[in-house]
Amino acid sequence: MKQRFLFGRSVRVLTFCGLCLCLGGLASCSEEDEPASYVLKQTDITVAEPEGGFTAQVDQLFRIEVESVSDEGLAYGWTLDGETIPGGKTLEYMFARGGEYELTLTVSQGTLSFSYTFMVTVGFGEIAPVPEGATAYITKVFDFMPAVGQFTNTLPVYEEGDTQEVMNAKVLEAIGHNNRGMISLGGFGGYVVVGFDHTIENKAGLRDFRVLGNAFNAATNPNPDAPQGGSCEPGIIKVAYDQNKNGTPDEDEWYEIAGSAHEDPTGETWYQMAVEAGNDVNVYHDYEITYYRPESEPENQEEWDTYIRWEDNQGNSGYKVKNQFHRQSYFPQWHEGDALTFRGTCLPQNGIDESGQGSYFVLYKFRYGYADNDVNTGDESAIDIDWAVNDKGQRVHLPGVDFIKIYTGVNQENGWLGENSTELTGVEDLHVLGETLETR
């Protein structure tokens, strides 16, 4: 957890008792120091804590003054969520992240010590009103890096010599300004970062923005009792409020939308079906995967199954396969390295072969909270900013969001269908559009 500190000057005064100079017999030294006249008691330390606990704002100075009956022989120490932070009788601190924090003061006198614990709720300031003429749609693309996938280098099309900046511009042309084109994020971790010409307001009790994808329901599922599903390729959504107003999404400004599997994967309607199918149904909040650039493109069908090797931090490895429908390179060609690593939350594998013969795969719908997971007209393609959580999984009340990052949230191959890959066609501000949709 990244933190920042602000400190005033402090002076430590050391008092020496019985100090003497033994030079040439001109003075004598006492054998023992005088005992301390004051002994610390727990009730001697007080902090004026507001009712309901302390509150602070991100990037704003937070200050606590400690009152004591006496300072004789006392030392003051502070911890934040168990980690030591600098501070003395006066604590001055700046929080870089929103959330709830446990702040502990320890006051000691020799071997004697007492601790005092307080809760600090860290939030944000108010946002500016939406400017007149603001558009409901994406106006900026800050970054785009798809993972390995069958649509990588085609959605959007990569042309030899294209740089990262050129690819970003192609993404904006596709999904910005309500153009309703399409981009693919490839396999797990592939992402896009977009922005707007205003802050999307977080309105209490309402969903705030909609992520448009290409999810659809199965038409002829062999399983007549199956829950809703078809082609649902969920993307994790992260949001950022531009607290420092620098116009760019800083790393410490991101919070993740906690969808249904974040809360309880066993509650998904298809969970037991996935268990029986042998899927990995765990949620990994610290997942990491690395894809390795192939030395050459496959020359025949026998080489398709061992096309692009990958390894993850759970001890798994495998290959992203090539299929007969997409013959271009699946490794993003503008990336200069020989390996590509992504990190994030990995969701349960939601693809199930309902035919039992590899001919009919169904990718089932998560309950809520993800991109490309419900049809664009469905309520669950809309997101409430109040679903955002910090690194500790705590709800964080953001006043609004300026930037949105979406990345593919499942690592799975689905036979001839290929990898789970989140596709996007746009993002829209529901409030600017005048659409009122209650939250869950």
Short mmCIF file of C-alpha atoms in Angstrom, two decimals:
data_model
loop_
_atom_site.label_atom_id
_atom_site.label_comp_id
_atom_site.label_asym_id
_atom_site.label_seq_id
_atom_site.Cartn_x
_atom_site.Cartn_y
_atom_site.Cartn_z
CA MET A 1 0.00 0.00 0.00
CA LYS A 2 1.55 3.24 -1.13
CA GLN A 3 1.49 6.00 1.48
CA ARG A 4 2.76 9.55 1.68
CA PHE A 5 3.85 11.48 4.75
CA LEU A 6 4.05 15.10 5.78
CA PHE A 7 5.94 16.09 8.89
CA GLY A 8 6.62 19.31 10.75
CA ARG A 9 9.89 19.98 12.47
CA SER A 10 10.34 18.41 15.87
CA VAL A 11 12.89 18.99 18.60
CA ARG A 12 13.80 16.39 21.22
CA VAL A 13 15.02 17.82 24.49
CA LEU A 14 17.22 15.50 26.52
CA THR A 15 17.53 16.19 30.25
CA PHE A 16 20.53 14.75 32.08
CA CYS A 17 20.29 14.24 35.83
CA GLY A 18 23.34 14.33 38.05
CA LEU A 19 25.70 15.27 35.20
CA CYS A 20 29.17 16.01 36.56
CA LEU A 21 32.72 16.38 35.41
CA CYS A 22 35.33 14.25 37.15
CA LEU A 23 38.38 16.25 36.19
CA GLY A 24 41.34 16.46 38.52
CA GLY A 25 39.13 15.65 41.52
CA LEU A 26 37.36 19.00 41.16
CA ALA A 27 33.91 17.31 41.24
CA SER A 28 32.36 14.02 42.27
CA CYS A 29 29.76 11.84 40.45
CA SER A 30 26.62 10.44 42.09
CA GLU A 31 26.36 6.64 42.19
CA GLU A 32 22.67 6.46 41.19
CA ASP A 33 20.27 8.51 39.03
CA GLU A 34 17.35 10.06 40.78
CA PRO A 35 14.16 7.97 40.33
CA ALA A 36 11.43 9.35 38.06
CA SER A 37 8.86 11.36 39.97
CA TYR A 38 6.03 10.54 37.49
CA VAL A 39 4.61 7.10 36.63
CA LEU A 40 2.40 6.78 33.53
CA LYS A 41 -1.22 5.65 33.90
CA GLN A 42 -3.53 4.74 30.98
CA THR A 43 -6.00 7.48 31.85
CA ASP A 44 -3.23 10.11 31.64
CA ILE A 45 -3.37 9.98 27.82
CA THR A 46 -6.35 11.45 25.98
CA VAL A 47 -7.20 12.04 22.31
CA ALA A 48 -10.25 14.07 21.27
CA GLU A 49 -11.95 11.50 19.00
CA PRO A 50 -15.08 12.69 17.17
CA GLU A 51 -18.26 10.66 17.53
CA GLY A 52 -18.22 7.93 14.89
CA GLY A 53 -14.43 8.03 14.60
CA PHE A 54 -11.98 10.17 12.67
CA THR A 55 -12.48 11.13 9.03
CA ALA A 56 -9.91 12.26 6.50
CA GLN A 57 -9.64 13.01 2.80
CA VAL A 58 -7.23 11.50 0.30
CA ASP A 59 -4.18 13.72 -0.27
CA GLN A 60 -5.22 16.12 2.51
CA LEU A 61 -3.32 16.64 5.77
CA PHE A 62 -4.71 14.60 8.66
CA ARG A 63 -3.64 15.72 12.12
CA ILE A 64 -4.06 14.30 15.65
CA GLU A 65 -2.93 15.98 18.86
CA VAL A 66 -2.29 13.83 21.94
CA GLU A 67 -2.87 15.29 25.39
CA SER A 68 -0.99 13.97 28.42
CA VAL A 69 -0.77 14.71 32.13
CA SER A 70 3.02 14.71 31.85
CA ASP A 71 5.65 14.02 29.20
CA GLU A 72 8.30 12.87 31.64
CA GLY A 73 10.02 9.80 30.17
CA LEU A 74 7.26 9.18 27.60
CA ALA A 75 7.69 7.90 24.02
CA TYR A 76 4.91 8.02 21.41
CA GLY A 77 4.56 5.53 18.53
CA TRP A 78 1.95 4.98 15.80
CA THR A 79 0.87 2.08 13.57
CA LEU A 80 -1.58 2.09 10.67
CA ASP A 81 -3.21 -1.26 9.97
CA GLY A 82 -0.31 -2.84 11.85
CA GLU A 83 2.45 -1.02 9.96
CA THR A 84 4.64 1.49 11.79
CA ILE A 85 4.38 5.09 10.61
CA PRO A 86 6.46 8.05 11.81
CA GLY A 87 4.88 10.36 14.37
CA GLY A 88 5.17 11.68 17.87
CA LYS A 89 2.83 13.41 20.26
CA THR A 90 1.44 15.14 17.19
CA LEU A 91 0.69 12.94 14.19
CA GLU A 92 0.55 14.51 10.72
CA TYR A 93 -0.24 12.17 7.86
CA MET A 94 -1.58 12.11 4.30
CA PHE A 95 -3.58 9.12 3.08
CA ALA A 96 -3.06 8.11 -0.53
CA ARG A 97 -5.99 5.66 -0.67
CA GLY A 98 -9.60 5.73 0.43
CA GLY A 99 -11.02 3.19 2.87
CA GLU A 100 -11.14 2.42 6.58
CA TYR A 101 -7.95 2.27 8.61
CA GLU A 102 -7.10 1.13 12.13
CA LEU A 103 -4.81 3.67 13.75
CA THR A 104 -3.05 2.69 17.00
CA LEU A 105 -1.16 4.98 19.37
CA THR A 106 1.27 3.36 21.80
CA VAL A 107 2.63 5.43 24.68
CA SER A 108 5.49 3.95 26.69
CA GLN A 109 7.58 4.85 29.70
CA GLY A 110 10.43 2.43 30.05
CA THR A 111 8.92 -1.06 30.21
CA LEU A 112 5.46 0.34 30.89
CA SER A 113 3.17 0.98 27.85
CA PHE A 114 -0.47 1.55 26.91
CA SER A 115 -2.18 1.39 23.51
CA TYR A 116 -5.15 3.35 22.13
CA THR A 117 -6.93 2.37 18.90
CA PHE A 118 -8.99 4.59 16.62
CA MET A 119 -10.78 4.12 13.28
CA VAL A 120 -10.15 6.55 10.43
CA THR A 121 -12.51 6.67 7.44
CA VAL A 122 -10.79 8.17 4.41
CA GLY A 123 -12.92 9.64 1.64
CA PHE A 124 -12.83 12.27 -1.10
CA GLY A 125 -13.97 15.82 -1.77
CA GLU A 126 -16.87 16.93 -3.91
CA ILE A 127 -16.79 16.89 -7.70
CA ALA A 128 -17.48 19.75 -10.07
CA PRO A 129 -20.86 19.82 -11.83
CA VAL A 130 -21.03 18.18 -15.26
CA PRO A 131 -20.18 20.94 -17.77
CA GLU A 132 -22.75 21.97 -20.30
CA GLY A 133 -22.32 20.10 -23.56
CA ALA A 134 -20.53 17.12 -22.01
CA THR A 135 -20.80 13.90 -23.97
CA ALA A 136 -21.90 10.63 -22.39
CA TYR A 137 -19.23 8.66 -24.23
CA ILE A 138 -15.51 7.88 -24.26
CA THR A 139 -13.38 10.80 -25.43
CA LYS A 140 -9.88 9.54 -24.57
CA VAL A 141 -7.90 6.29 -24.74
CA PHE A 142 -4.85 6.25 -22.48
CA ASP A 143 -3.61 2.72 -23.04
CA PHE A 144 -4.49 -0.50 -24.85
CA MET A 145 -2.70 -3.81 -24.54
CA PRO A 146 -4.62 -6.96 -25.40
CA ALA A 147 -3.39 -10.33 -24.26
CA VAL A 148 -2.89 -13.24 -26.65
CA GLY A 149 -6.09 -13.96 -28.54
CA GLN A 150 -7.70 -14.90 -31.84
CA PHE A 151 -8.88 -11.30 -32.42
CA THR A 152 -5.64 -9.63 -31.32
CA ASN A 153 -4.13 -7.58 -34.16
CA THR A 154 -7.52 -7.49 -35.93
CA LEU A 155 -9.83 -5.66 -33.45
CA PRO A 156 -8.46 -3.09 -34.10
CA VAL A 157 -6.27 -3.96 -37.08
CA TYR A 158 -2.53 -3.74 -36.53
CA GLU A 159 -0.49 -2.56 -39.51
CA GLU A 160 3.27 -2.93 -39.68
CA GLY A 161 4.97 -0.01 -37.99
CA ASP A 162 2.03 0.92 -35.76
CA THR A 163 3.14 2.28 -32.39
CA GLN A 164 1.33 2.21 -29.06
CA GLU A 165 0.06 5.71 -29.76
CA VAL A 166 -1.32 4.67 -33.14
CA MET A 167 -3.09 1.66 -31.63
CA ASN A 168 -4.58 3.86 -28.90
CA ALA A 169 -5.94 6.18 -31.59
CA LYS A 170 -7.44 3.22 -33.46
CA VAL A 171 -9.19 2.11 -30.28
CA LEU A 172 -10.65 5.60 -29.80
CA GLU A 173 -11.84 5.59 -33.37
CA ALA A 174 -13.55 2.26 -32.78
CA ILE A 175 -15.26 2.71 -29.41
CA GLY A 176 -15.04 6.44 -28.65
CA HIS A 177 -17.70 9.09 -29.26
CA ASN A 178 -20.46 6.46 -29.51
CA ASN A 179 -18.98 5.00 -32.71
CA ARG A 180 -20.02 1.47 -31.60
CA GLY A 181 -17.11 -0.31 -33.24
CA MET A 182 -15.49 -3.21 -31.41
CA ILE A 183 -12.17 -4.03 -29.78
CA SER A 184 -10.96 -7.31 -28.27
CA LEU A 185 -8.87 -7.56 -25.11
CA GLY A 186 -7.67 -11.10 -25.81
CA GLY A 187 -7.11 -13.64 -23.02
CA PHE A 188 -6.75 -13.00 -19.30
CA GLY A 189 -5.32 -9.60 -18.38
CA GLY A 190 -5.59 -7.82 -21.73
CA TYR A 191 -6.81 -4.29 -21.02
CA VAL A 192 -7.89 -0.86 -22.18
CA VAL A 193 -7.89 2.43 -20.24
CA VAL A 194 -10.37 5.13 -21.27
CA GLY A 195 -11.42 8.60 -20.13
CA PHE A 196 -14.18 11.15 -20.56
CA ASP A 197 -14.66 14.91 -20.91
CA HIS A 198 -16.17 15.11 -17.41
CA THR A 199 -16.41 13.22 -14.14
CA ILE A 200 -19.12 10.54 -14.17
CA GLU A 201 -21.07 11.33 -11.02
CA ASN A 202 -21.70 8.70 -8.36
CA LYS A 203 -25.40 9.08 -7.55
CA ALA A 204 -26.73 7.35 -4.46
CA GLY A 205 -28.96 4.35 -5.13
CA LEU A 206 -28.39 4.38 -8.89
CA ARG A 207 -26.15 2.72 -11.42
CA ASP A 208 -23.85 5.28 -12.99
CA PHE A 209 -22.39 3.98 -16.27
CA ARG A 210 -22.91 1.17 -18.75
CA VAL A 211 -20.18 -0.90 -20.41
CA LEU A 212 -21.17 -2.10 -23.87
CA GLY A 213 -19.87 -5.42 -25.21
CA ASN A 214 -21.07 -8.25 -27.44
CA ALA A 215 -22.45 -10.75 -24.91
CA PHE A 216 -25.43 -12.79 -26.07
CA ASN A 217 -27.53 -15.72 -24.89
CA ALA A 218 -27.34 -19.27 -26.26
CA ALA A 219 -30.07 -20.10 -28.75
CA THR A 220 -30.02 -23.92 -28.69
CA ASN A 221 -28.35 -25.01 -25.45
CA PRO A 222 -28.56 -28.84 -25.22
CA ASN A 223 -29.16 -28.40 -21.48
CA PRO A 224 -32.84 -27.42 -21.11
CA ASP A 225 -32.43 -26.50 -17.42
CA ALA A 226 -29.38 -24.31 -17.88
CA PRO A 227 -29.24 -20.79 -16.37
CA GLN A 228 -28.66 -17.68 -18.47
CA GLY A 229 -25.58 -17.88 -20.63
CA GLY A 230 -24.23 -18.07 -24.13
CA SER A 231 -21.24 -15.89 -24.91
CA CYS A 232 -20.47 -14.08 -21.66
CA GLU A 233 -16.77 -13.17 -21.46
CA PRO A 234 -16.53 -11.09 -18.29
CA GLY A 235 -14.07 -8.26 -17.96
CA ILE A 236 -12.98 -6.85 -14.61
CA ILE A 237 -13.73 -3.12 -14.26
CA LYS A 238 -11.49 -0.68 -12.42
CA VAL A 239 -12.35 2.97 -11.82
CA ALA A 240 -10.34 6.05 -10.87
CA TYR A 241 -11.27 9.49 -9.61
CA ASP A 242 -8.80 12.19 -10.65
CA GLN A 243 -8.14 13.38 -7.11
CA ASN A 244 -5.05 15.44 -7.98
CA LYS A 245 -6.64 16.87 -11.16
CA ASN A 246 -3.63 16.10 -13.35
CA GLY A 247 -5.75 14.67 -16.16
CA THR A 248 -4.20 11.20 -16.10
CA PRO A 249 -5.00 8.02 -14.15
CA ASP A 250 -2.31 7.56 -11.50
CA GLU A 251 -1.55 4.09 -10.17
CA ASP A 252 -2.72 4.90 -6.63
CA GLU A 253 -6.10 6.19 -7.87
CA TRP A 254 -7.48 2.85 -9.10
CA TYR A 255 -10.23 0.89 -7.33
CA GLU A 256 -11.82 -2.34 -8.52
CA ILE A 257 -15.54 -2.88 -9.02
CA ALA A 258 -16.43 -5.87 -6.85
CA GLY A 259 -18.80 -7.97 -8.92
CA SER A 260 -20.75 -11.01 -7.83
CA ALA A 261 -17.86 -13.48 -7.89
CA HIS A 262 -15.78 -11.07 -5.83
CA GLU A 263 -18.48 -11.31 -3.16
CA ASP A 264 -19.28 -15.03 -3.36
CA PRO A 265 -18.49 -17.23 -6.38
CA THR A 266 -20.58 -20.08 -4.98
CA GLY A 267 -23.66 -17.92 -5.54
CA GLU A 268 -23.33 -18.04 -9.33
CA THR A 269 -26.23 -19.98 -10.80
CA TRP A 270 -23.88 -22.23 -12.78
CA TYR A 271 -21.28 -22.74 -10.04
CA GLN A 272 -22.05 -26.41 -9.31
CA MET A 273 -22.21 -27.18 -13.03
CA ALA A 274 -18.71 -25.74 -13.42
CA VAL A 275 -17.43 -27.80 -10.48
CA GLU A 276 -18.81 -30.98 -12.05
CA ALA A 277 -17.24 -30.03 -15.39
CA GLY A 278 -13.82 -29.80 -13.73
CA ASN A 279 -13.45 -26.02 -14.12
CA ASP A 280 -11.24 -24.00 -11.82
CA VAL A 281 -13.88 -22.12 -9.81
CA ASN A 282 -11.54 -20.21 -7.51
CA VAL A 283 -11.16 -16.45 -7.41
CA TYR A 284 -7.51 -15.33 -7.42
CA HIS A 285 -7.11 -11.70 -6.39
CA ASP A 286 -3.35 -11.72 -6.97
CA TYR A 287 -3.28 -13.64 -10.24
CA GLU A 288 -0.36 -13.22 -12.64
CA ILE A 289 0.14 -14.73 -16.07
CA THR A 290 2.97 -14.44 -18.60
CA TYR A 291 2.62 -15.13 -22.33
CA TYR A 292 5.73 -15.88 -24.38
CA ARG A 293 6.15 -14.62 -27.93
CA PRO A 294 6.33 -17.60 -30.34
CA GLU A 295 9.54 -17.98 -32.29
CA SER A 296 7.50 -18.46 -35.46
CA GLU A 297 3.93 -18.83 -36.63
CA PRO A 298 2.56 -22.40 -37.01
CA GLU A 299 3.16 -23.89 -40.44
CA ASN A 300 0.60 -26.66 -40.17
CA GLN A 301 -2.42 -27.74 -38.11
CA GLU A 302 -0.35 -30.04 -35.90
CA GLU A 303 1.45 -26.99 -34.48
CA TRP A 304 -1.74 -25.08 -33.58
CA ASP A 305 -2.20 -26.69 -30.17
CA THR A 306 1.25 -25.62 -28.93
CA TYR A 307 1.18 -22.13 -30.40
CA ILE A 308 1.82 -19.64 -27.56
CA ARG A 309 3.06 -20.83 -24.18
CA TRP A 310 1.86 -19.29 -20.92
CA GLU A 311 2.66 -19.71 -17.22
CA ASP A 312 0.89 -18.35 -14.15
CA ASN A 313 1.75 -17.82 -10.49
CA GLN A 314 -0.52 -20.68 -9.40
CA GLY A 315 1.81 -23.31 -10.82
CA ASN A 316 -0.15 -23.76 -14.05
CA SER A 317 1.05 -23.57 -17.62
CA GLY A 318 -0.29 -24.33 -21.06
CA TYR A 319 -0.74 -23.03 -24.57
CA LYS A 320 -3.02 -20.60 -26.28
CA VAL A 321 -4.02 -22.44 -29.44
CA LYS A 322 -4.53 -21.20 -32.95
CA ASN A 323 -7.75 -22.07 -34.75
CA GLN A 324 -8.85 -22.40 -38.35
CA PHE A 325 -10.86 -19.19 -38.36
CA HIS A 326 -8.11 -16.70 -37.50
CA ARG A 327 -4.70 -17.13 -39.09
CA GLN A 328 -2.95 -13.84 -38.10
CA SER A 329 -0.50 -13.63 -35.21
CA TYR A 330 -2.23 -13.78 -31.80
CA PHE A 331 0.61 -12.00 -29.98
CA PRO A 332 0.26 -8.15 -30.01
CA GLN A 333 2.78 -7.11 -32.64
CA TRP A 334 3.49 -3.59 -31.38
CA HIS A 335 4.69 -4.96 -28.04
CA GLU A 336 8.48 -5.06 -28.27
CA GLY A 337 9.31 -7.67 -25.64
CA ASP A 338 9.49 -11.44 -25.92
CA ALA A 339 7.08 -11.90 -23.00
CA LEU A 340 3.92 -10.17 -21.83
CA THR A 341 2.82 -10.28 -18.18
CA PHE A 342 -0.58 -9.29 -16.74
CA ARG A 343 -1.78 -9.11 -13.13
CA GLY A 344 -5.20 -8.82 -11.56
CA THR A 345 -8.24 -10.70 -10.31
CA CYS A 346 -8.93 -13.98 -12.08
CA LEU A 347 -12.55 -15.19 -12.00
CA PRO A 348 -13.94 -18.74 -12.02
CA GLN A 349 -13.99 -20.48 -15.39
CA ASN A 350 -17.54 -20.06 -16.71
CA GLY A 351 -17.28 -22.01 -19.99
CA ILE A 352 -18.91 -25.46 -20.07
CA ASP A 353 -19.11 -27.99 -22.91
CA GLU A 354 -22.85 -28.77 -22.79
CA SER A 355 -22.63 -31.20 -25.72
CA GLY A 356 -20.10 -33.42 -23.98
CA GLN A 357 -18.41 -33.79 -27.37
CA GLY A 358 -16.65 -30.46 -27.72
CA SER A 359 -19.19 -29.07 -30.16
CA TYR A 360 -21.34 -26.73 -28.02
CA PHE A 361 -19.69 -24.55 -25.40
CA VAL A 362 -21.74 -22.18 -23.25
CA LEU A 363 -20.10 -19.29 -21.40
CA TYR A 364 -22.41 -18.58 -18.48
CA LYS A 365 -23.39 -15.18 -17.10
CA PHE A 366 -22.11 -13.93 -13.76
CA ARG A 367 -24.78 -12.28 -11.63
CA TYR A 368 -23.49 -8.70 -11.85
CA GLY A 369 -20.55 -6.32 -11.88
CA TYR A 370 -18.56 -7.18 -15.02
CA ALA A 371 -18.11 -6.00 -18.60
CA ASP A 372 -19.25 -8.06 -21.62
CA ASN A 373 -21.27 -10.24 -19.26
CA ASP A 374 -24.88 -9.27 -20.08
CA VAL A 375 -26.59 -8.08 -23.24
CA ASN A 376 -26.24 -4.33 -23.72
CA THR A 377 -29.92 -3.74 -22.95
CA GLY A 378 -29.72 -5.76 -19.72
CA ASP A 379 -29.52 -4.16 -16.28
CA GLU A 380 -26.33 -6.04 -15.47
CA SER A 381 -24.35 -4.27 -18.17
CA ALA A 382 -24.73 -1.17 -15.95
CA ILE A 383 -22.41 -0.48 -13.03
CA ASP A 384 -22.78 1.34 -9.71
CA ILE A 385 -19.63 3.23 -8.71
CA ASP A 386 -20.42 2.37 -5.09
CA TRP A 387 -19.39 -1.23 -5.86
CA ALA A 388 -15.76 -0.05 -5.92
CA VAL A 389 -13.42 -1.52 -3.29
CA ASN A 390 -9.86 -0.83 -2.21
CA ASP A 391 -6.96 -3.28 -1.93
CA LYS A 392 -8.36 -4.59 1.36
CA GLY A 393 -11.75 -5.33 -0.21
CA GLN A 394 -13.44 -2.45 1.63
CA ARG A 395 -16.14 -0.39 -0.05
CA VAL A 396 -14.88 3.07 -1.04
CA HIS A 397 -17.32 5.88 -1.69
CA LEU A 398 -15.92 7.74 -4.68
CA PRO A 399 -17.67 10.99 -5.62
CA GLY A 400 -17.34 10.01 -9.28
CA VAL A 401 -14.92 8.55 -11.80
CA ASP A 402 -12.82 10.10 -14.55
CA PHE A 403 -11.11 6.96 -15.87
CA ILE A 404 -12.15 3.34 -16.42
CA LYS A 405 -9.91 0.34 -17.01
CA ILE A 406 -11.31 -2.97 -18.22
CA TYR A 407 -9.37 -6.22 -18.47
CA THR A 408 -10.31 -9.80 -19.38
CA GLY A 409 -11.13 -11.62 -16.15
CA VAL A 410 -11.11 -15.34 -17.05
CA ASN A 411 -8.27 -17.60 -18.17
CA GLN A 412 -9.91 -20.43 -20.12
CA GLU A 413 -9.89 -22.17 -23.49
CA ASN A 414 -13.25 -23.30 -24.85
CA GLY A 415 -12.49 -25.84 -27.57
CA TRP A 416 -13.11 -24.58 -31.09
CA LEU A 417 -14.49 -21.30 -29.68
CA GLY A 418 -11.05 -20.36 -28.42
CA GLU A 419 -10.13 -18.30 -25.38
CA ASN A 420 -12.38 -16.25 -23.12
CA SER A 421 -11.76 -12.72 -24.37
CA THR A 422 -13.63 -9.60 -23.33
CA GLU A 423 -14.90 -7.48 -26.22
CA LEU A 424 -16.02 -3.85 -25.92
CA THR A 425 -18.04 -1.48 -28.05
CA GLY A 426 -18.21 1.52 -25.72
CA VAL A 427 -18.91 3.04 -22.31
CA GLU A 428 -21.69 5.53 -21.58
CA ASP A 429 -22.61 7.84 -18.69
CA LEU A 430 -26.18 6.95 -17.71
CA HIS A 431 -26.76 10.27 -15.95
CA VAL A 432 -25.82 12.39 -18.96
CA LEU A 433 -28.13 10.19 -21.05
CA GLY A 434 -30.92 10.76 -18.54
CA GLU A 435 -31.31 7.04 -17.85
CA THR A 436 -32.40 6.15 -14.31
CA LEU A 437 -31.56 2.63 -13.25
CA GLU A 438 -31.69 1.58 -9.60
CA THR A 439 -28.74 -0.30 -8.14
CA ARG A 440 -28.88 -3.76 -6.63
#
